[in-house]
Tab-separated table of C-alpha atoms in Angstrom:
chain	number	residue	atom	x	y	z
A	1	UNK	CA	-0.014	0.006	0.003
A	2	UNK	CA	2.812	2.324	0.927
A	3	UNK	CA	4.602	1.596	-2.373
A	4	UNK	CA	1.428	2.316	-4.356
A	5	UNK	CA	1.126	5.683	-2.579
A	6	UNK	CA	4.707	6.514	-3.423
A	7	UNK	CA	4.158	5.565	-7.030
A	8	UNK	CA	1.087	7.820	-7.066
A	9	UNK	CA	3.037	10.767	-5.626
A	10	UNK	CA	5.795	10.144	-8.231
A	11	UNK	CA	3.295	10.146	-11.029
A	12	UNK	CA	1.709	13.353	-9.764
A	13	UNK	CA	5.120	14.936	-9.463
A	14	UNK	CA	6.034	13.941	-13.008
A	15	UNK	CA	2.768	15.315	-14.367
A	16	UNK	CA	3.359	18.514	-12.373
A	17	UNK	CA	6.846	18.824	-13.773
A	18	UNK	CA	5.495	18.293	-17.256
A	19	UNK	CA	2.898	20.954	-16.609
A	20	UNK	CA	5.490	23.344	-15.300
A	21	UNK	CA	7.679	22.739	-18.363
A	22	UNK	CA	4.665	23.188	-20.642
A	23	UNK	CA	3.797	26.495	-19.076
A	24	UNK	CA	7.435	27.613	-19.202
A	25	UNK	CA	7.839	26.422	-22.819
A	26	UNK	CA	4.624	27.908	-24.109
A	27	UNK	CA	4.098	30.969	-21.928
A	28	UNK	CA	7.210	32.213	-20.201
A	29	UNK	CA	9.801	30.663	-22.422
A	30	UNK	CA	8.944	31.380	-26.080
A	31	UNK	CA	9.200	34.892	-27.361
A	32	UNK	CA	6.474	36.312	-29.545
A	33	UNK	CA	9.279	38.022	-31.506
A	34	UNK	CA	12.846	36.943	-31.479
A	35	UNK	CA	15.513	39.198	-30.058
A	36	UNK	CA	16.914	41.423	-32.787
A	37	UNK	CA	13.743	41.456	-34.869
A	38	UNK	CA	11.940	44.723	-35.610
A	39	UNK	CA	8.909	45.583	-33.470
A	40	UNK	CA	5.535	44.894	-35.034
A	41	UNK	CA	2.301	46.717	-34.308
A	42	UNK	CA	-1.273	45.552	-33.805
A	43	UNK	CA	-4.117	47.953	-34.496
A	44	UNK	CA	-7.300	47.093	-32.629
A	45	UNK	CA	-10.388	49.056	-33.817
A	46	UNK	CA	-13.074	50.388	-31.483
A	47	UNK	CA	-15.658	47.739	-30.522
A	48	UNK	CA	-13.419	44.761	-31.115
A	49	UNK	CA	-14.512	41.651	-29.172
A	50	UNK	CA	-12.133	39.249	-27.500
A	51	UNK	CA	-12.969	36.586	-30.084
A	52	UNK	CA	-12.245	39.025	-32.953
A	53	UNK	CA	-8.969	39.979	-31.306
A	54	UNK	CA	-7.938	36.322	-31.005
A	55	UNK	CA	-8.590	35.777	-34.682
A	56	UNK	CA	-6.592	38.916	-35.508
A	57	UNK	CA	-3.622	37.842	-33.446
A	58	UNK	CA	-3.761	34.363	-34.955
A	59	UNK	CA	-3.798	35.887	-38.428
A	60	UNK	CA	-0.777	37.939	-37.591
A	61	UNK	CA	0.893	34.868	-36.041
A	62	UNK	CA	1.417	36.602	-32.719
A	63	UNK	CA	-0.070	33.833	-30.628
A	64	UNK	CA	2.328	30.917	-30.235
A	65	UNK	CA	-0.448	28.756	-28.694
A	66	UNK	CA	-4.157	29.682	-28.884
A	67	UNK	CA	-5.218	27.466	-25.957
A	68	UNK	CA	-2.499	28.952	-23.702
A	69	UNK	CA	-3.440	32.496	-24.864
A	70	UNK	CA	-7.102	32.015	-23.939
A	71	UNK	CA	-6.291	30.519	-20.523
A	72	UNK	CA	-3.710	33.137	-19.736
A	73	UNK	CA	-5.999	35.930	-20.885
A	74	UNK	CA	-8.690	34.553	-18.574
A	75	UNK	CA	-6.291	34.436	-15.638
A	76	UNK	CA	-5.220	38.028	-16.370
A	77	UNK	CA	-8.873	39.156	-16.568
A	78	UNK	CA	-8.643	40.037	-20.239
A	79	UNK	CA	-11.638	38.358	-21.893
A	80	UNK	CA	-14.370	40.995	-21.533
A	81	UNK	CA	-15.978	42.656	-24.572
A	82	UNK	CA	-15.038	44.922	-26.070
A	83	UNK	CA	-11.267	44.881	-25.605
A	84	UNK	CA	-9.387	48.188	-25.545
A	85	UNK	CA	-8.844	49.769	-28.846
A	86	UNK	CA	-5.536	51.210	-30.007
A	87	UNK	CA	-2.182	50.507	-31.609
A	88	UNK	CA	0.067	48.240	-29.604
A	89	UNK	CA	3.771	47.356	-30.049
A	90	UNK	CA	5.046	43.815	-29.902
A	91	UNK	CA	8.679	44.257	-28.912
A	92	UNK	CA	11.496	41.833	-29.682
A	93	UNK	CA	11.828	39.252	-26.909
A	94	UNK	CA	8.360	40.026	-25.472
A	95	UNK	CA	6.691	37.132	-23.740
A	96	UNK	CA	2.990	36.377	-24.059
A	97	UNK	CA	2.006	37.409	-20.517
A	98	UNK	CA	3.678	40.785	-20.983
A	99	UNK	CA	1.912	41.325	-24.292
A	100	UNK	CA	-1.475	40.480	-22.778
A	101	UNK	CA	-0.818	42.846	-19.909
A	102	UNK	CA	0.036	45.620	-22.379
A	103	UNK	CA	-3.230	45.010	-24.209
A	104	UNK	CA	-5.171	44.885	-20.924
A	105	UNK	CA	-3.687	48.083	-19.593
A	106	UNK	CA	-4.163	49.974	-22.796
A	107	UNK	CA	-0.532	51.100	-23.038
A	108	UNK	CA	-0.511	52.172	-26.644
A	109	UNK	CA	2.338	52.920	-29.038
A	110	UNK	CA	1.771	56.470	-30.412
A	111	UNK	CA	1.765	57.424	-34.040
A	112	UNK	CA	3.191	60.542	-35.695
A	113	UNK	CA	0.624	62.453	-37.731
A	114	UNK	CA	2.552	64.401	-40.347
A	115	UNK	CA	0.812	67.407	-41.851
A	116	UNK	CA	2.328	69.056	-44.908
A	117	UNK	CA	1.062	71.689	-47.296
A	118	UNK	CA	-2.114	69.992	-48.529
A	119	UNK	CA	-4.352	71.744	-51.040
A	120	UNK	CA	-7.932	71.279	-49.707
A	121	UNK	CA	-9.678	69.998	-46.619
A	122	UNK	CA	-10.398	66.686	-48.372
A	123	UNK	CA	-6.631	66.307	-48.853
A	124	UNK	CA	-6.015	66.996	-45.165
A	125	UNK	CA	-8.634	64.296	-44.255
A	126	UNK	CA	-6.959	61.749	-46.537
A	127	UNK	CA	-3.526	62.513	-45.095
A	128	UNK	CA	-4.633	62.276	-41.479
A	129	UNK	CA	-6.557	59.025	-42.169
A	130	UNK	CA	-3.241	57.426	-43.068
A	131	UNK	CA	-2.152	57.646	-39.489
A	132	UNK	CA	-5.192	57.272	-37.221
A	133	UNK	CA	-8.269	54.980	-37.117
A	134	UNK	CA	-11.047	57.273	-38.468
A	135	UNK	CA	-11.293	57.156	-42.247
A	136	UNK	CA	-11.128	60.230	-44.523
A	137	UNK	CA	-14.914	60.491	-44.853
A	138	UNK	CA	-15.411	60.587	-41.092
A	139	UNK	CA	-12.858	63.380	-40.807
A	140	UNK	CA	-14.186	65.364	-43.776
A	141	UNK	CA	-17.828	65.089	-42.482
A	142	UNK	CA	-16.715	66.739	-39.237
A	143	UNK	CA	-14.695	69.336	-41.109
A	144	UNK	CA	-17.916	70.350	-42.834
A	145	UNK	CA	-20.280	70.173	-39.800
A	146	UNK	CA	-21.343	73.771	-39.414
A	147	UNK	CA	-22.460	73.685	-35.768
A	148	UNK	CA	-19.163	72.123	-34.773
A	149	UNK	CA	-17.263	74.737	-36.775
A	150	UNK	CA	-19.336	77.481	-35.145
A	151	UNK	CA	-18.330	76.228	-31.728
A	152	UNK	CA	-14.709	76.609	-32.737
A	153	UNK	CA	-15.083	80.003	-34.382
A	154	UNK	CA	-14.335	78.761	-37.930
A	155	UNK	CA	-16.188	78.447	-41.198
A	156	UNK	CA	-15.711	75.799	-43.939
A	157	UNK	CA	-13.682	78.427	-45.784
A	158	UNK	CA	-11.364	79.333	-42.863
A	159	UNK	CA	-10.952	75.917	-41.211
A	160	UNK	CA	-7.796	75.255	-43.205
A	161	UNK	CA	-6.087	78.048	-41.273
A	162	UNK	CA	-6.362	75.860	-38.171
A	163	UNK	CA	-3.724	73.397	-39.424
A	164	UNK	CA	-0.080	74.238	-38.844
A	165	UNK	CA	2.172	71.905	-40.888
A	166	UNK	CA	4.225	69.853	-38.460
A	167	UNK	CA	4.501	66.372	-36.928
A	168	UNK	CA	2.195	65.579	-34.035
A	169	UNK	CA	2.111	62.580	-31.718
A	170	UNK	CA	-1.345	60.930	-31.414
A	171	UNK	CA	-2.792	57.678	-30.368
A	172	UNK	CA	-4.114	55.636	-33.297
A	173	UNK	CA	-7.681	55.406	-31.963
A	174	UNK	CA	-8.092	59.225	-31.650
A	175	UNK	CA	-11.584	60.315	-32.639
A	176	UNK	CA	-12.193	63.015	-35.317
A	177	UNK	CA	-13.370	65.481	-32.639
A	178	UNK	CA	-10.356	64.812	-30.442
A	179	UNK	CA	-8.104	65.298	-33.451
A	180	UNK	CA	-9.597	68.744	-34.111
A	181	UNK	CA	-9.436	69.655	-30.409
A	182	UNK	CA	-5.760	68.813	-30.426
A	183	UNK	CA	-5.258	70.943	-33.538
A	184	UNK	CA	-6.920	73.848	-31.785
A	185	UNK	CA	-4.473	73.491	-28.874
A	186	UNK	CA	-1.479	73.323	-31.226
A	187	UNK	CA	-2.780	76.301	-33.212
A	188	UNK	CA	-3.028	78.392	-30.064
A	189	UNK	CA	0.465	77.401	-28.963
A	190	UNK	CA	1.861	78.307	-32.334
A	191	UNK	CA	0.359	81.779	-32.371
A	192	UNK	CA	1.395	82.488	-28.804
A	193	UNK	CA	5.007	81.648	-29.593
A	194	UNK	CA	7.147	84.512	-30.868
A	195	UNK	CA	4.291	86.986	-30.198
A	196	UNK	CA	2.612	86.002	-33.439
A	197	UNK	CA	-0.813	87.097	-32.175
A	198	UNK	CA	0.514	90.497	-31.275
A	199	UNK	CA	2.431	90.950	-34.557
A	200	UNK	CA	-0.681	90.020	-36.592
A	201	UNK	CA	-2.702	92.591	-34.656
A	202	UNK	CA	-0.134	95.283	-35.369
A	203	UNK	CA	-0.461	94.485	-39.095
A	204	UNK	CA	-4.245	94.883	-38.802
A	205	UNK	CA	-4.784	91.207	-39.658
A	206	UNK	CA	-6.339	88.265	-37.858
A	207	UNK	CA	-4.427	84.976	-37.660
A	208	UNK	CA	-6.824	83.553	-40.258
A	209	UNK	CA	-6.082	86.483	-42.588
A	210	UNK	CA	-2.329	86.086	-42.076
A	211	UNK	CA	-2.685	82.425	-42.903
A	212	UNK	CA	-4.788	83.110	-46.006
A	213	UNK	CA	-2.161	85.539	-47.312
A	214	UNK	CA	0.568	83.013	-46.389
A	215	UNK	CA	-1.220	80.331	-48.426
A	216	UNK	CA	-0.926	82.583	-51.481
A	217	UNK	CA	2.757	83.140	-50.859
A	218	UNK	CA	3.120	79.381	-50.389
A	219	UNK	CA	1.792	78.742	-53.877
A	220	UNK	CA	3.676	81.612	-55.546
A	221	UNK	CA	7.208	80.542	-54.666
A	222	UNK	CA	9.161	77.567	-53.443
A	223	UNK	CA	12.055	79.799	-52.451
A	224	UNK	CA	11.878	80.515	-48.716
A	225	UNK	CA	14.489	83.263	-48.975
A	226	UNK	CA	12.269	85.438	-51.131
A	227	UNK	CA	8.962	84.842	-49.292
A	228	UNK	CA	9.313	87.888	-47.017
A	229	UNK	CA	9.796	90.146	-50.021
A	230	UNK	CA	6.868	88.585	-51.876
A	231	UNK	CA	4.626	88.874	-48.791
A	232	UNK	CA	5.615	92.521	-48.621
A	233	UNK	CA	4.279	93.034	-52.163
A	234	UNK	CA	0.865	91.577	-51.291
A	235	UNK	CA	0.718	93.490	-48.039
A	236	UNK	CA	1.466	96.730	-49.880
A	237	UNK	CA	-1.333	95.970	-52.313
A	238	UNK	CA	-3.761	95.339	-49.518
A	239	UNK	CA	-2.789	98.631	-47.833
A	240	UNK	CA	-3.546	100.732	-50.876
A	241	UNK	CA	-6.680	98.826	-51.907
A	242	UNK	CA	-5.076	97.330	-55.004
A	243	UNK	CA	-6.302	93.915	-56.211
A	244	UNK	CA	-3.913	91.162	-55.151
A	245	UNK	CA	-4.006	89.644	-58.670
A	246	UNK	CA	-2.418	86.431	-57.431
A	247	UNK	CA	-2.273	83.673	-60.046
A	248	UNK	CA	-2.646	80.868	-57.483
A	249	UNK	CA	-6.056	82.223	-56.419
A	250	UNK	CA	-7.316	82.096	-60.017
A	251	UNK	CA	-6.134	78.496	-60.263
A	252	UNK	CA	-7.885	77.662	-56.974
A	253	UNK	CA	-11.046	79.310	-58.145
A	254	UNK	CA	-11.048	77.280	-61.336
A	255	UNK	CA	-10.059	74.030	-59.530
A	256	UNK	CA	-7.752	73.373	-62.455
A	257	UNK	CA	-4.920	72.164	-60.271
A	258	UNK	CA	-3.085	70.306	-63.053
A	259	UNK	CA	-2.402	73.349	-65.173
A	260	UNK	CA	1.176	74.454	-65.798
A	261	UNK	CA	0.255	77.911	-66.968
A	262	UNK	CA	-2.349	80.499	-65.934
A	263	UNK	CA	-4.472	81.563	-68.869
A	264	UNK	CA	-7.265	84.081	-69.479
A	265	UNK	CA	-9.677	81.245	-68.688
A	266	UNK	CA	-8.338	81.063	-65.146
A	267	UNK	CA	-8.232	84.807	-64.708
A	268	UNK	CA	-11.855	85.120	-65.813
A	269	UNK	CA	-13.399	82.667	-63.402
A	270	UNK	CA	-16.020	84.449	-61.352
A	271	UNK	CA	-15.346	83.446	-57.751
A	272	UNK	CA	-14.612	85.337	-54.549
A	273	UNK	CA	-11.341	83.398	-54.469
A	274	UNK	CA	-10.196	84.983	-57.730
A	275	UNK	CA	-8.219	88.047	-56.673
A	276	UNK	CA	-8.117	89.230	-60.294
A	277	UNK	CA	-11.850	89.726	-59.980
A	278	UNK	CA	-12.264	90.896	-56.357
A	279	UNK	CA	-10.256	93.158	-54.103
A	280	UNK	CA	-8.895	92.028	-50.759
A	281	UNK	CA	-8.201	88.595	-49.477
A	282	UNK	CA	-10.159	85.528	-50.624
A	283	UNK	CA	-12.664	83.981	-48.124
A	284	UNK	CA	-10.038	81.564	-46.817
A	285	UNK	CA	-6.713	79.868	-47.514
A	286	UNK	CA	-6.107	78.346	-50.910
A	287	UNK	CA	-3.875	75.680	-49.365
A	288	UNK	CA	-2.178	74.743	-46.133
A	289	UNK	CA	0.495	77.297	-45.444
A	290	UNK	CA	3.942	76.325	-44.224
A	291	UNK	CA	5.412	77.926	-41.115
A	292	UNK	CA	7.963	79.646	-43.325
A	293	UNK	CA	5.158	81.299	-45.308
A	294	UNK	CA	3.204	82.287	-42.235
A	295	UNK	CA	6.256	83.949	-40.706
A	296	UNK	CA	7.084	85.538	-44.044
A	297	UNK	CA	3.796	87.409	-43.806
A	298	UNK	CA	4.223	88.366	-40.184
A	299	UNK	CA	7.809	89.536	-40.691
A	300	UNK	CA	7.368	90.673	-44.289
A	301	UNK	CA	10.026	92.877	-45.882
A	302	UNK	CA	9.155	96.536	-45.787
A	303	UNK	CA	9.670	98.039	-49.260
A	304	UNK	CA	7.880	99.899	-52.044
A	305	UNK	CA	7.501	96.990	-54.468
A	306	UNK	CA	4.059	96.411	-55.948
A	307	UNK	CA	4.901	93.893	-58.668
A	308	UNK	CA	6.898	90.752	-59.237
A	309	UNK	CA	7.544	88.516	-62.153
A	310	UNK	CA	9.191	85.104	-62.484
A	311	UNK	CA	12.686	85.311	-63.905
A	312	UNK	CA	12.015	82.509	-66.391
A	313	UNK	CA	15.580	81.252	-66.099
A	314	UNK	CA	14.651	78.045	-64.312
A	315	UNK	CA	15.869	79.300	-60.928
A	316	UNK	CA	12.374	79.606	-59.435
A	317	UNK	CA	13.103	83.123	-58.320
A	318	UNK	CA	11.253	86.404	-59.143
A	319	UNK	CA	12.195	89.949	-60.104
A	320	UNK	CA	10.492	92.737	-58.208
A	321	UNK	CA	9.427	96.160	-59.388
A	322	UNK	CA	8.008	99.362	-57.884
A	323	UNK	CA	6.271	100.643	-61.029
A	324	UNK	CA	4.091	99.086	-63.708
A	325	UNK	CA	6.543	100.191	-66.377
A	326	UNK	CA	9.446	98.447	-64.681
A	327	UNK	CA	7.248	95.368	-64.270
A	328	UNK	CA	6.512	95.269	-67.984
A	329	UNK	CA	10.202	95.329	-68.707
A	330	UNK	CA	10.739	92.438	-66.280
A	331	UNK	CA	7.923	90.521	-68.007
A	332	UNK	CA	9.674	90.947	-71.315
A	333	UNK	CA	12.931	89.616	-69.840
A	334	UNK	CA	10.907	86.673	-68.502
A	335	UNK	CA	9.510	85.894	-71.969
A	336	UNK	CA	12.961	86.161	-73.540
A	337	UNK	CA	14.437	83.827	-70.936
A	338	UNK	CA	11.735	81.298	-71.669
A	339	UNK	CA	12.397	81.565	-75.397
A	340	UNK	CA	16.087	80.910	-74.794
A	341	UNK	CA	15.172	77.802	-72.802
A	342	UNK	CA	12.776	76.599	-75.503
A	343	UNK	CA	9.751	77.033	-73.312
């Protein structure tokens, strides 16, 4: 009887050791990703159930053993629906318990939303949707929701002036409203820095008007070192009530964004955005303006120039003039330079 009991204890011990080894081998031992590998990321949409998550992780081959995953998740109290949304990193050498704890705690890996000089709000929505969960249509719908815009003090025409091109850290599951709220915060920070609010006020312009003028400068030249001079031309025209006559506004009014040359067709489009037709600034920006262009307006060069003309020599620079007669001479030089270049 005593020997049978000892055999029983031995058998139980062996089974226990096997169990311990199994747990070590399948839970604590194996790594989801080997050391030295690049981190991978799992994006879990809002409303995802535990079952849907399990299928997702199996599809991505991030569960070494489904049975162990389910049991361990249950032990760690991670089986309720829905699971936490977000973007989560799987680091090299990470063990399954650590990964489940990361999912359970909601410790997300942030994303960088990169805003550049997009043309229209629809382009902004498409760009942002590349980085966060909401799709472009969700974002654009909010961008056009008038009561929401009213609460922010913007219109559909001026909303573009909210966006300052830069890189911003977000969580992947950020909602469209939270995205906009963050942009409002960043906008305010930007204008408070370097006394930009105060400088705009001294110029007799609102931040939205500075941004609108900057968007024109943005589309007129790619050369940052001449933007302050060009902004000065447009500011001088505004001060004397002269039409801005900015080619990019005529292009924007026509929506002919593929054109390489501005023709009489573009100049004749009847739109409040066409500054050949109407005095003053257009109703809103014609593109996202870079920080360089915004500051070029705020710190524009003080001079007497009222005209500028592309040099036509392929440099991308412009020649500036104080009188219409001098401008006409520059225009002739431009045409001659183009002829020499076979343009």
